[in-house]
Structures are given as structure tokens and as C-alpha cells.
Tab-separated table of C-alpha atoms in Angstrom:
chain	number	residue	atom	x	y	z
A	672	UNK	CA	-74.577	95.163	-3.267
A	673	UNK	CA	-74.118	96.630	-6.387
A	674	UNK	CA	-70.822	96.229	-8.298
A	675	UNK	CA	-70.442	92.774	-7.026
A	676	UNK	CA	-67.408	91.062	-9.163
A	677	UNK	CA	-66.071	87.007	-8.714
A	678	UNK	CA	-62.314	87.615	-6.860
A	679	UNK	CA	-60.949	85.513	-10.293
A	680	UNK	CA	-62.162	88.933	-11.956
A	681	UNK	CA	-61.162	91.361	-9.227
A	682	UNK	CA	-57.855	90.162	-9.148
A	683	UNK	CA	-57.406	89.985	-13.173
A	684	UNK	CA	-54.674	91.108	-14.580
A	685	UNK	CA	-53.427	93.093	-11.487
A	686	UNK	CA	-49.915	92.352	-11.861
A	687	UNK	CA	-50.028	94.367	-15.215
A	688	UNK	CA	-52.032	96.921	-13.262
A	689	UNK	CA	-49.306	97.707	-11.010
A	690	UNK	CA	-46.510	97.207	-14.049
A	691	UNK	CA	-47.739	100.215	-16.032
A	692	UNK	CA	-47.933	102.785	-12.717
A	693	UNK	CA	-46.827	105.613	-13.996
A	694	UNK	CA	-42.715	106.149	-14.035
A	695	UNK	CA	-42.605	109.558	-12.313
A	696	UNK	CA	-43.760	109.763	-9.346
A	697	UNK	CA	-46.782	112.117	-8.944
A	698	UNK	CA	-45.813	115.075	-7.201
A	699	UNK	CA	-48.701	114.946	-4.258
A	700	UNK	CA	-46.840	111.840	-3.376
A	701	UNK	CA	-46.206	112.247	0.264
A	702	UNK	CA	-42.290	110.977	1.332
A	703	UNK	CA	-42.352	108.388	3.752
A	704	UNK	CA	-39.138	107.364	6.531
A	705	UNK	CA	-37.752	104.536	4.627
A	706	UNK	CA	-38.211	105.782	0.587
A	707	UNK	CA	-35.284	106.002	-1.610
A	708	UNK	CA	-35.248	109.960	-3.308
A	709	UNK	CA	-33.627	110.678	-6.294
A	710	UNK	CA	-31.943	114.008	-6.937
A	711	UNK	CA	-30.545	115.176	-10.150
A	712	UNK	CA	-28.852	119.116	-10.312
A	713	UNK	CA	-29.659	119.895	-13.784
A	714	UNK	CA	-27.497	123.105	-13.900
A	715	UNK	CA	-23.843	120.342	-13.235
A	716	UNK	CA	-22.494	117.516	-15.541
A	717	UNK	CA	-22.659	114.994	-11.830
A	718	UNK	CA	-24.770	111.903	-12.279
A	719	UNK	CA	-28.371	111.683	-9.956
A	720	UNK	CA	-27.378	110.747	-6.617
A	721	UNK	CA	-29.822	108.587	-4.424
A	722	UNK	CA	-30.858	109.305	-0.621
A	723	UNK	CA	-32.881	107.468	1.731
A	724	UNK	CA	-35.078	108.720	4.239
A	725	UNK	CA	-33.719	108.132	7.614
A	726	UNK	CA	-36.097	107.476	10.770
A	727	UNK	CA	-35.621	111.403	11.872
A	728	UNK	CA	-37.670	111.677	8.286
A	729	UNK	CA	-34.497	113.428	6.751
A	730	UNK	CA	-31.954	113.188	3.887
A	731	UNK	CA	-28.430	114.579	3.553
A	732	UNK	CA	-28.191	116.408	0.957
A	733	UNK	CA	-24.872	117.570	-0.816
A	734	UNK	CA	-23.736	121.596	0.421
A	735	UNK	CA	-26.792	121.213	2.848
A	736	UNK	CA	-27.138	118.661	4.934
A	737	UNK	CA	-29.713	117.492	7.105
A	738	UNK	CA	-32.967	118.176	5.265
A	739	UNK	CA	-36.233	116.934	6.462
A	740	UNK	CA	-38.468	115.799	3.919
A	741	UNK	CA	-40.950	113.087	5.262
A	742	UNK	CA	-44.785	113.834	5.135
A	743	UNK	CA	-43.725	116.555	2.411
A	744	UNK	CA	-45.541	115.841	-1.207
A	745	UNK	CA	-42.505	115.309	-3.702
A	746	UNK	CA	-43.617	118.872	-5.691
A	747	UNK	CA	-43.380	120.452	-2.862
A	748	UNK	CA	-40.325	119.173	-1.527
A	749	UNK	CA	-38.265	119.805	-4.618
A	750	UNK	CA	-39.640	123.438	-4.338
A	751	UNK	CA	-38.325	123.786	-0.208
A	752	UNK	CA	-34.443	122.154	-2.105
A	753	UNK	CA	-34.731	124.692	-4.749
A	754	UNK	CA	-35.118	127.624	-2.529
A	755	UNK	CA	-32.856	126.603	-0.220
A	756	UNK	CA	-30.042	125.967	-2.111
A	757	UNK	CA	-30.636	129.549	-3.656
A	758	UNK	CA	-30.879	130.869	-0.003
A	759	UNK	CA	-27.943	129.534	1.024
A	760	UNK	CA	-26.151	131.155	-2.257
A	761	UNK	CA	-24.617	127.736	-3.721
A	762	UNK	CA	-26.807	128.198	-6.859
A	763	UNK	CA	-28.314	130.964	-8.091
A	764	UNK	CA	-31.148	129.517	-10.387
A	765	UNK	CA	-31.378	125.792	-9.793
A	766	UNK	CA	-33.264	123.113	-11.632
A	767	UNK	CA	-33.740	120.140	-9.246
A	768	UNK	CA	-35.316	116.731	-10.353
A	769	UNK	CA	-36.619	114.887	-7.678
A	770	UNK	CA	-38.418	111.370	-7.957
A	771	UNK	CA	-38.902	108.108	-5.404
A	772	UNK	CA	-36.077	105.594	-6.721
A	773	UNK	CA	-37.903	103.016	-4.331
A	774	UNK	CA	-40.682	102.658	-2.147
A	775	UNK	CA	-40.856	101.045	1.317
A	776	UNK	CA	-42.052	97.395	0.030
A	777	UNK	CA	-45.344	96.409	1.536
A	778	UNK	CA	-46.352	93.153	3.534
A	779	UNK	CA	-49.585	91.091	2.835
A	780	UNK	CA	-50.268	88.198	5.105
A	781	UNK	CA	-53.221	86.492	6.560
A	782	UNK	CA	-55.494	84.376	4.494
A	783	UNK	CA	-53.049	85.005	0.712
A	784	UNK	CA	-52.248	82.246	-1.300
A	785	UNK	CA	-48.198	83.507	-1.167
A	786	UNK	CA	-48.103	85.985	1.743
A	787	UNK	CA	-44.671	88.037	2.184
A	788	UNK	CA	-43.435	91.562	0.698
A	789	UNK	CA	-44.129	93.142	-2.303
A	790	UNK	CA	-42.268	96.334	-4.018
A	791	UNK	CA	-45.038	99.288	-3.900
A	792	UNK	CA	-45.531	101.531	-6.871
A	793	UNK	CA	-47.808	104.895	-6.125
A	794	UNK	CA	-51.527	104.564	-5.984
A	795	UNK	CA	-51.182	100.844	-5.270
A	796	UNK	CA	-54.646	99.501	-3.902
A	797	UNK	CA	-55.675	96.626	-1.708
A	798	UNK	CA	-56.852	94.636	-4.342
A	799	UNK	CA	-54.332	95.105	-6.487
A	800	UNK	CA	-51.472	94.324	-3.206
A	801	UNK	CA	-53.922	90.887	-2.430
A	802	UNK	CA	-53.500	90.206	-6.436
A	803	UNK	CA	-50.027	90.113	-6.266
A	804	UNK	CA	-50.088	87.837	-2.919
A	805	UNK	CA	-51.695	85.421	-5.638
A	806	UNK	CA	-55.024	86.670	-4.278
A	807	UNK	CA	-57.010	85.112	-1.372
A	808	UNK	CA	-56.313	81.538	0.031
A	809	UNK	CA	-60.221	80.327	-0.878
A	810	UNK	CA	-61.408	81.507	-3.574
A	811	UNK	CA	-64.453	83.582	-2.614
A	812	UNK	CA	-67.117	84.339	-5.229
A	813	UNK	CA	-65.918	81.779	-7.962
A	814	UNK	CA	-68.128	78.530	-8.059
A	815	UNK	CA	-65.961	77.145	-10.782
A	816	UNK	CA	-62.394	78.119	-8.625
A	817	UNK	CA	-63.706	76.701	-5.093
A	818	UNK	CA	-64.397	73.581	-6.908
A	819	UNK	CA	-61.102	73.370	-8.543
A	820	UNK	CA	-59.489	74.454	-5.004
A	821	UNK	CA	-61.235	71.422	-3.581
A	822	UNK	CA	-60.025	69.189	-5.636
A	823	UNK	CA	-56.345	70.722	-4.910
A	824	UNK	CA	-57.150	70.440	-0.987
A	825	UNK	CA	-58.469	66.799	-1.305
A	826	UNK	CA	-55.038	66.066	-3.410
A	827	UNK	CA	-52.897	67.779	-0.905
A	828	UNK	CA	-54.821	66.150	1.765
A	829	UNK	CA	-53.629	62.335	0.014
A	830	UNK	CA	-50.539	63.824	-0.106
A	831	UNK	CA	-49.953	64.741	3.271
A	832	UNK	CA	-51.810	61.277	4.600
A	833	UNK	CA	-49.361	59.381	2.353
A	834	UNK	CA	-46.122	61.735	4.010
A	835	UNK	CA	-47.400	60.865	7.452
A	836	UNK	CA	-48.084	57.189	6.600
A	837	UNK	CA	-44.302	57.216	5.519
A	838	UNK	CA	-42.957	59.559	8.487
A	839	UNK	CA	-44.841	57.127	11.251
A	840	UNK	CA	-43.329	53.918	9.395
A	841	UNK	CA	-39.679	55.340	9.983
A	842	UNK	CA	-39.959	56.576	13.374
A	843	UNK	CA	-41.467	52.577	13.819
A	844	UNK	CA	-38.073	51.295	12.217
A	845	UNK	CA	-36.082	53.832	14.239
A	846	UNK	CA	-37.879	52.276	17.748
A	847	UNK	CA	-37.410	48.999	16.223
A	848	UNK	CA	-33.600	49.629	15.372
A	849	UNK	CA	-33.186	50.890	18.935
A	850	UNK	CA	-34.890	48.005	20.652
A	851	UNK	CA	-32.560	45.360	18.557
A	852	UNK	CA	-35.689	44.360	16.569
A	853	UNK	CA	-35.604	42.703	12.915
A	854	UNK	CA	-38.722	44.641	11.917
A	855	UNK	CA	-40.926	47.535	12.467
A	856	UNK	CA	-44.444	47.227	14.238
A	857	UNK	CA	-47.874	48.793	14.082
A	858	UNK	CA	-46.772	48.831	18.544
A	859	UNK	CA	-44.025	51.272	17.667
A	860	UNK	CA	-46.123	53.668	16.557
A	861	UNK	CA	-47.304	55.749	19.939
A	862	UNK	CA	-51.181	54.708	20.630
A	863	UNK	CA	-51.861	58.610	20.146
A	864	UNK	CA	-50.499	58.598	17.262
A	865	UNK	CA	-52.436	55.580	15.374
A	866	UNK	CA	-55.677	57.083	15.048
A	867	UNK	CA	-54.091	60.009	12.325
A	868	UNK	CA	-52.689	57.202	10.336
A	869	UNK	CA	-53.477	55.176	7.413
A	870	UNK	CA	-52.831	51.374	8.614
A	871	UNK	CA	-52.432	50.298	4.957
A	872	UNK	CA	-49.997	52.955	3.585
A	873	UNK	CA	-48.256	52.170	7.038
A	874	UNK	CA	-48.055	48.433	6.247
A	875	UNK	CA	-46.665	49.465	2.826
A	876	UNK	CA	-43.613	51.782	3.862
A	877	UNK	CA	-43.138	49.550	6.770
A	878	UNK	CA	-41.726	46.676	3.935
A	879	UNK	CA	-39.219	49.075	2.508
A	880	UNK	CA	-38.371	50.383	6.395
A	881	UNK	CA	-37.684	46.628	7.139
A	882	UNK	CA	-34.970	46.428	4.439
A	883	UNK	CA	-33.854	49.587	5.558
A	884	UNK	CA	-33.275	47.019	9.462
A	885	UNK	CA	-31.781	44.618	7.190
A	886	UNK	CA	-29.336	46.448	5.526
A	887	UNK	CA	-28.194	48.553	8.409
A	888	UNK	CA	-28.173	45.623	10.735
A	889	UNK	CA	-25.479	43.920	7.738
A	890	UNK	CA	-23.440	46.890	8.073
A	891	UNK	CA	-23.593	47.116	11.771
A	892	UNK	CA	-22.329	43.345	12.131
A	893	UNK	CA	-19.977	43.776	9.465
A	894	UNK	CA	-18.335	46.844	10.592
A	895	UNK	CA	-18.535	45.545	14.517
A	896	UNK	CA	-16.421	42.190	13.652
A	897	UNK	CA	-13.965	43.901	11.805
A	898	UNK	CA	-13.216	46.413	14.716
A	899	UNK	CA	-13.825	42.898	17.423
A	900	UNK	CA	-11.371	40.853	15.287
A	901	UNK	CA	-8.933	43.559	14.914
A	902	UNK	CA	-9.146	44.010	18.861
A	903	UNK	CA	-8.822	39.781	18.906
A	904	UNK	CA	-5.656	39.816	16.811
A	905	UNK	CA	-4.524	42.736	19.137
A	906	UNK	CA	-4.574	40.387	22.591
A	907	UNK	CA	-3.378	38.043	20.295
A	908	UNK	CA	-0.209	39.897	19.895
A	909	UNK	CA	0.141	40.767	23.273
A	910	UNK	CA	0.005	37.016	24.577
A	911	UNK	CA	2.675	35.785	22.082
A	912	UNK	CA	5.080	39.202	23.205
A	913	UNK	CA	4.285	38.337	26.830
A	914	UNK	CA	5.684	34.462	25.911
A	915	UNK	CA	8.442	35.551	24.341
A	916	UNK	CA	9.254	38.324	27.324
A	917	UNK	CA	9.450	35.451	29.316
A	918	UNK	CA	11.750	33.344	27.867
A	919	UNK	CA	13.693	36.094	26.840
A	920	UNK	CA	13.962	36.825	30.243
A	921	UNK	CA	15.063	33.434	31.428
A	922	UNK	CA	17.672	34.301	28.411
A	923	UNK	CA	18.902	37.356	29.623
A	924	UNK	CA	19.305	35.079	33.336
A	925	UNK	CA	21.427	32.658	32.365
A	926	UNK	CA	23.840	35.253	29.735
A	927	UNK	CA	24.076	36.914	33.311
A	928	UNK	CA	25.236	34.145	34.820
A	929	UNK	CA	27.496	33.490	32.282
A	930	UNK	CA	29.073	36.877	32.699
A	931	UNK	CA	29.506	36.405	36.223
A	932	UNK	CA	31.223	33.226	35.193
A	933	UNK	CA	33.392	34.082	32.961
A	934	UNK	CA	34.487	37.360	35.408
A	935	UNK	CA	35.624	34.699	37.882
A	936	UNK	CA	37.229	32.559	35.721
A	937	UNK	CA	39.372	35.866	34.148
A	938	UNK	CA	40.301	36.768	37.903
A	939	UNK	CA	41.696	33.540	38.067
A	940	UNK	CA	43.347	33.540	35.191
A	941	UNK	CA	41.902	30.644	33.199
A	942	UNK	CA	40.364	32.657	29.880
A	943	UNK	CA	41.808	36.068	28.924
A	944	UNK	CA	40.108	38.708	29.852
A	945	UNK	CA	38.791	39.907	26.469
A	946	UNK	CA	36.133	36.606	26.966
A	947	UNK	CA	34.282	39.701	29.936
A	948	UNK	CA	33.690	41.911	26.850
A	949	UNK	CA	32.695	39.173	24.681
A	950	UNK	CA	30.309	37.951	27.377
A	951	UNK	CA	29.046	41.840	28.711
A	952	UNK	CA	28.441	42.552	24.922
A	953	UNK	CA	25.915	39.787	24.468
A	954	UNK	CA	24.050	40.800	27.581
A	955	UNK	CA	23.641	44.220	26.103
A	956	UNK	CA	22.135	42.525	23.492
A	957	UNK	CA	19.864	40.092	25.430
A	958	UNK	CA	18.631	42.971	26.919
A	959	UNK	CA	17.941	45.456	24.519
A	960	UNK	CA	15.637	42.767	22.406
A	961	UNK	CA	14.076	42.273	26.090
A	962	UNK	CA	13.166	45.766	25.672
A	963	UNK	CA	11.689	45.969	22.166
A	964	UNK	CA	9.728	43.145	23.172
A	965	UNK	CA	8.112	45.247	25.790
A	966	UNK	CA	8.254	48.245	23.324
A	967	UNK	CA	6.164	46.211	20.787
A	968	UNK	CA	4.217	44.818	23.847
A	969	UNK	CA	3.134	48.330	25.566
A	970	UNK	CA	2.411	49.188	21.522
A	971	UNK	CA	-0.007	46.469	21.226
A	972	UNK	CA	-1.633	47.137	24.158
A	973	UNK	CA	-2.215	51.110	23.065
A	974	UNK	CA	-3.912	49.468	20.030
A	975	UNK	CA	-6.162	47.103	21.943
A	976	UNK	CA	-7.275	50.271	23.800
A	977	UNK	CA	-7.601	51.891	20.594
A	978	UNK	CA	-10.162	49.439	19.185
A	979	UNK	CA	-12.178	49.195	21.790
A	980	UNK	CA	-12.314	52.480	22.105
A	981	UNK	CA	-13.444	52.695	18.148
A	982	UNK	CA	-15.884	49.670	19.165
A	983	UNK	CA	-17.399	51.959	22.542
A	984	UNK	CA	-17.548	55.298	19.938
A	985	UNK	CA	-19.041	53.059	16.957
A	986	UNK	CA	-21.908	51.976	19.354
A	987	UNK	CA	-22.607	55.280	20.417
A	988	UNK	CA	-22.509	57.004	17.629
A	989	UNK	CA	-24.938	54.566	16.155
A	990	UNK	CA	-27.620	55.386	19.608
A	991	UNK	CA	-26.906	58.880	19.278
A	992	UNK	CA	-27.558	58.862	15.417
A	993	UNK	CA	-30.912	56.752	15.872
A	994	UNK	CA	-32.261	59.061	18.738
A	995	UNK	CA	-32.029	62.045	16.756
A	996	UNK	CA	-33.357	60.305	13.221
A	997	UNK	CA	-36.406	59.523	15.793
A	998	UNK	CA	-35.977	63.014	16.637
A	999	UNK	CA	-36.644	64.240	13.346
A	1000	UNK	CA	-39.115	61.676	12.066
A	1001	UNK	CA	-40.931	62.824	15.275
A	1002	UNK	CA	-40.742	66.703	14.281
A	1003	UNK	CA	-41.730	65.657	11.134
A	1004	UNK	CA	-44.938	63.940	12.078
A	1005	UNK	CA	-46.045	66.723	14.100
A	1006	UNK	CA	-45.858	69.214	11.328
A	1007	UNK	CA	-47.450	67.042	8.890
A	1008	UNK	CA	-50.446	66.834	11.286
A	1009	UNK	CA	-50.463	70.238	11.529
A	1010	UNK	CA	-50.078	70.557	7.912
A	1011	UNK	CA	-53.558	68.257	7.573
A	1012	UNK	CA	-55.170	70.037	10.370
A	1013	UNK	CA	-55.073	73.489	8.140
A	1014	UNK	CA	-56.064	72.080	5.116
A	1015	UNK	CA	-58.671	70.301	6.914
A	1016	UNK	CA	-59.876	73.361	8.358
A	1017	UNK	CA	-59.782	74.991	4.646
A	1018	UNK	CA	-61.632	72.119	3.720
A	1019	UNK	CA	-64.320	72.752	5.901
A	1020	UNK	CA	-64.746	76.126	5.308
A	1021	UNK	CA	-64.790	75.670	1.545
A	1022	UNK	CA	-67.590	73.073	1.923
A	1023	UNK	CA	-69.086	75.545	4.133
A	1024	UNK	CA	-68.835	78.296	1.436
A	1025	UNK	CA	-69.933	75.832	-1.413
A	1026	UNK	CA	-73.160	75.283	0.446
A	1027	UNK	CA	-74.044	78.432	1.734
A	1028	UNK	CA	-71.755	81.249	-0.133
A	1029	UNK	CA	-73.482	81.829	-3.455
A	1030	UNK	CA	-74.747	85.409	-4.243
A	1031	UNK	CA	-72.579	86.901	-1.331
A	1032	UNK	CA	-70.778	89.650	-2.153
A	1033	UNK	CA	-66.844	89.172	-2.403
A	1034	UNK	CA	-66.412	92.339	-0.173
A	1035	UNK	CA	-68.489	90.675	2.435
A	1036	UNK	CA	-66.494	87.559	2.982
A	1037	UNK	CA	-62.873	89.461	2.806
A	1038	UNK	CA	-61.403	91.839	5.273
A	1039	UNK	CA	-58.544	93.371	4.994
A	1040	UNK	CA	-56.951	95.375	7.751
A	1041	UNK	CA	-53.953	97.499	7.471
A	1042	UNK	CA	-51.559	98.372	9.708
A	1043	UNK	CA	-48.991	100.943	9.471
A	1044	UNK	CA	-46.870	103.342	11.005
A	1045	UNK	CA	-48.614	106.904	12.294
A	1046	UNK	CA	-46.729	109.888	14.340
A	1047	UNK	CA	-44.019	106.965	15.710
A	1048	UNK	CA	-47.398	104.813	16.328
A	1049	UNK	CA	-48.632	101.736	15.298
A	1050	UNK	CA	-52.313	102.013	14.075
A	1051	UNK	CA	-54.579	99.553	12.412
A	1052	UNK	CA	-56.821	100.653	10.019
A	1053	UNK	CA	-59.890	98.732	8.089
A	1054	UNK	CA	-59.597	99.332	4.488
A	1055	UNK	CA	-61.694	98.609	1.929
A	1056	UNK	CA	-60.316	96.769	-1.895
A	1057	UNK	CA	-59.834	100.056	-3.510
A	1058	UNK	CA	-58.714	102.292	-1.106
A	1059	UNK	CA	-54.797	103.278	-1.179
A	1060	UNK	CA	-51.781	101.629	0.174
A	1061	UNK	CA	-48.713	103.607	1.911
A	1062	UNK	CA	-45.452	102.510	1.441
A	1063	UNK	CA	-44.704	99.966	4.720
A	1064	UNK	CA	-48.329	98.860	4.903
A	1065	UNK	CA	-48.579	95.230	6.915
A	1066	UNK	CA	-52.028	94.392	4.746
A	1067	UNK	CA	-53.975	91.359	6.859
A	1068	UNK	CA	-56.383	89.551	4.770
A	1069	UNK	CA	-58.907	87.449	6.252
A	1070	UNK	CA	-61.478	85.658	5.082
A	1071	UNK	CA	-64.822	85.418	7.031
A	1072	UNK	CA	-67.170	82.052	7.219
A	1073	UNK	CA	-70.375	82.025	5.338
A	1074	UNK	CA	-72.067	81.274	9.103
A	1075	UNK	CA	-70.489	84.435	10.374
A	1076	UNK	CA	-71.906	86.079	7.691
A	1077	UNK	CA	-75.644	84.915	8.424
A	1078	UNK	CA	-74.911	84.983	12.326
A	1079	UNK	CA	-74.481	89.130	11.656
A	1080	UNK	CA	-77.370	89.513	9.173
């Protein structure tokens, strides 16, 4: 096909391409629901005002109102404000500047090296929307890119085996914590699971994991016999305040006894009776340390509960925290392996275009489908690199096998 061109060409300098469209918009620009318009009454001293298109495909403009302007070129459109601000008698000769401030952005997914949205400037074209996506993921017509892009796959590809290596070796430690283990195992590891993963980059995290056991299992001990001996020296406490209870107890019997004594003994008339006050007073007294004893007692006994209920949380806490690291490392090794799957894939395909993709045309092995917004419709619509964007546009790039290709010749 003639005017064949490598993509590395095609998508050249496209990001200055777009840069210099020109500042004014064109006026057979057609407004689109979603633009930004810019208005500026030449004939008053106010600033430009700004007004976007709503989803009725109208603006409000000021002494008007609702004015529809979607689907209408921007010439023309500044023409329909003109007249009908003279119609209406608020000016009598107006000059109206009217531009696009902003565009809908566009969207360009698919097979893109950075897929997402992208401000739109008039007359934007596929090629030039796919350049600034950084162009397609695989490198197309380029003998010299695809081999470069192979070498970045197989280097990703060691990456990713080295990730998963690592991610496999901590969910091993996490099973291994769990299970009250001093190390990690290669048996950890779900049998399902071994076959993606590199035994000897396994063996190597799995000596750093095992200090990681070490160390935890240090501060585990460490931090369980300070809350156990705390608890100790709590029943401790409580046995010596039961002792003393007791003999202050048999205390507080015979200071009773005493009293009663000492009562009979006033009746008689054999001690005065001030000896009863002497005698109820240390009672009193008997009993009131009697109660701080059980006061300090009940106290201790609060703080025996307390510990073990720091002991019961700490133990928890640590299960809950390993299940969810083994939550995560789990997560993690799934989208790793997902990660290698699609670069795997690419990998394949690249080999696939390195053997049997020389000569074809670039337009052959990329299609790009657009879809965008008609009459309150979606519609998708093939385009081809140099046909025309519309502000909005979802662009879909994707790029065919070499054996499709030769399957449909």
C-alpha cells in the first residue's frame, strides 16, 4: 500500500503537531454539549465571560438566556447572538467574539502505551490522539523499536518473576508465623502456586523472611512476658492483700471484743467511761484499714483483668494482623501473575510480529475504532489514522496479530 510509514515516523513529533493548532478556533467548528464558549461584547468595557454547553446543547447568555448552540459552526453561531441581541433591542450594532475556551477532552484506550484523556485542539486526528497516548503498545512497523521493546518485555518479565519470587516467600513466612513455625517452607507455598515460581529467588527471599520470624518472634516473647509478669505481680498483690485481710480481720475480732469488754466493765463501774470511746475509736480504725485493704484488693483484681485482657487483645491482634498481611501478599501474587500473563502475551505477539510482520503496512496491523456520542446515541465508528476527532471521542486502538493478518489475505 502506498504511503506506508514505520509508526516511530507516524507518530513523530505529534505532540508539537497538536501544540501549534491554530489559537482561534475555525469558524466551521461545529459546538459540541460539553465545550467551554467564550464571549466577548466588544461594544462594553466587561471582561469575556465563559459558558459551557449544557446537555440540552444550550448556553445562558447575559439579557438572553437560554440559547441553543450545539451542532451550530462557531461563525455561524456568533452570527444567530448578533442578530438576536439586535432583535431583542439590547444593542443596536453589536460586535460579538466568540471562540471554544475548551474542548471536551478525548479518551484513547486499548492497545496505547499510556491510555487515559487527552485535551482536544480542532482538527485533531487519530494519529496524532494515538501519538499523544505515547503511540501503540507494540511497536508495529519498526524492526529496530520491536527489538528494543523486547528487550524491555524480557526485563519487565525478570522483574515481575523476581516480585513474585519475593511476594510467594512472604505469604510462606506469614503461614509459617501463623502455624508457630521458626522458618518459612517451599510447603507453604500452595502446590498451585509453585509451578509460577522461581525456586531459587524463593530460597533467597525466604533467608531474609526467616529473620523477619526471628525478629518478630523476639518481640512477640518480649512483649508477651512483660504483659504475663505484670499479670504475675498482679495475683501477687492480691494474695499478700487477701493475707493481710485476714489477719486484719482476726484484728478487728478481738478490738471488738475488747469493746464489749470494756462496755461491761464501765457499767460496772470499774474504768470510767471515757475508756468506751477510747476503745469504739480504735475499732473505727481497725475497720476502716480493713476496708482499704479490700479497696486496694478489688483494685488489684481490676488490673489482673486488665492484663489479661491486654494479653487476649495482644494475641489477637497479632492473628488478625497476620491473616490480612497473608491477605495482601495473596492479592499481590495474583496481580503479579496477571501482570506476567500480559506481558507474556505481548511477548508472544511481538515474536509473532518479528517473524512474520515485515513489509506489512502499519495501517494493516492497527485499528482504531471510535466511539462517540450521536442524536443522544452511542455509535461506534471505524476510523482511519487521519481522519478527524470530535471533542468526547472514546478512541480504541487495537492492534491485530500478524496470523490474523494472513488468515484474512
Amino acid at each position: 500500500m502506498a504511503g506506508v510509514r514505520a509508526v516511530s515516523v507516524a507518530f513523530c513529533g505529534v505532540l508539537g503537531a497538536v501544540s501549534i493548532a491554530l489559537a482561534a478556533t475555525p469558524d466551521s467548528y461545529l459546538i459540541n454539549v460539553g465545550d467551554e464558549l467564550e464571549m466577548d461584547i466588544l461594544d462594553d468595557n466587561d471582561p469575556p465571560q465563559r459558558f459551557t454547553v449544557g446537555r440540552d446543547g444550550a448556553v445562558q447568555l447575559p439579557f438572553i438566556g437560554t440559547f441553543e448552540v450545539a451542532a451550530i459552526p462557531v461563525g455561524e453561531a456568533r452570527v444567530l447572538i448578533e442578530r438576536s441581541y439586535v432583535e431583542r433591542e439590547i444593542f443596536v450594532n453589536p460586535s460579538i467574539e466568540l471562540s471554544i475556551a475548551s474542548f471536551r477532552p478525548i479518551s484513547v484506550l486499548g492497545d496505547v502505551r499510556r491510555p487515559g484523556n487527552f485535551d482536544y485542539q480542532p482538527f485533531m486526528t487519530t494519529e496524532q490522539a494515538v501519538g499523544l497516548a505515547g503511540g501503540p503498545a507494540i511497536s508495529a512497523n519498526n524492526e529496530e523499536a520491536r527489538i528494543l521493546e523486547r528487550r524491555d518485555l524480557e526485563g519487565r518479565l525478570n522483574g515481575l518473576e523476581f516480585d513474585l519470587a519475593l511476594a510467594a516467600a512472604q505469604y510462606a513466612r506469614v503461614q509459617a508465623q501463623m502455624a508457630g513455625k521458626d522458618a518459612a517452607e517451599w510447603n507453604d507455598v500452595p502446590p498451585d502456586l509453585r509451578a509460577d515460581i522461581n525456586r531459587e529467588l524463593f530460597d533467597e527471599h525466604k533467608a531474609k523472611e526467616d529473620q523477619v520470624i526471628t525478629l518478630a518472634s523476639q518481640d512477640v516473647t518480649t512483649r508477651r512476658k512483660l504483659l504475663t509478669d505484670a499479670a504475675d505481680e498482679a495475683r501477687t498483690r492480691i494474695k499478700l492483700l487477701e493475707e493481710r485481710e485476714a489477719v486484719q480481720k482476726q484484728v478487728q475480732e478481738v478490738t471488738l471484743r475488747e469493746l464489749d469488754r470494756v462496755k461491761e466493765m464501765a457499767e460496772r463501774g470499774l474504768v470510767p467511761k471515757s475508756s468506751i470511746n477510747e476503745n469504739e475509736l480504735r475499732a473505727k480504725q481497725v475497720e476502716s484499714q480493713l476496708l482499704q485493704l479490700k479497696e486496694q484488693r478489688s483494685a488489684a483484681r481490676v488490673q489482673l483483668a486488665d492484663l489479661a485482657s491486654q494479653l487476649s487483645q495482644f494475641d489477637s491482634d497479632r492473628e488478625k494482623n497476620l491473616l490480612n498481611d497473608s491477605q495482601v501478599y495473596w492479592s499481590e501474587i495474583n496481580k503479579l501473575r496477571s501482570a506476567r500473563v500480559s506481558l507474556e502475551d505481548r511477548m508472544h505477539l511481538l515474536e509473532q510480529w518479528m517473524n512474520a510482520a515485515r513489509g506489512l503496512d502499519t495501517e494493516m496491523l492497527l485499528e482504531y475504532q471510535v466511539r462517540r456520542r450521536e442524536d443522544g446515541r452511542i455509535k461506534d465508528v471505524v476510523v482511519k489514522p487521519y481522519d478527524e476527532l470530535l471533542p468526547g471521542d472514546l478512541l480504541v486502538v487495537v492492534v491485530r496479530s500478524p496470523e490474523t493478518l494472513e488468515a484474512g489475505q
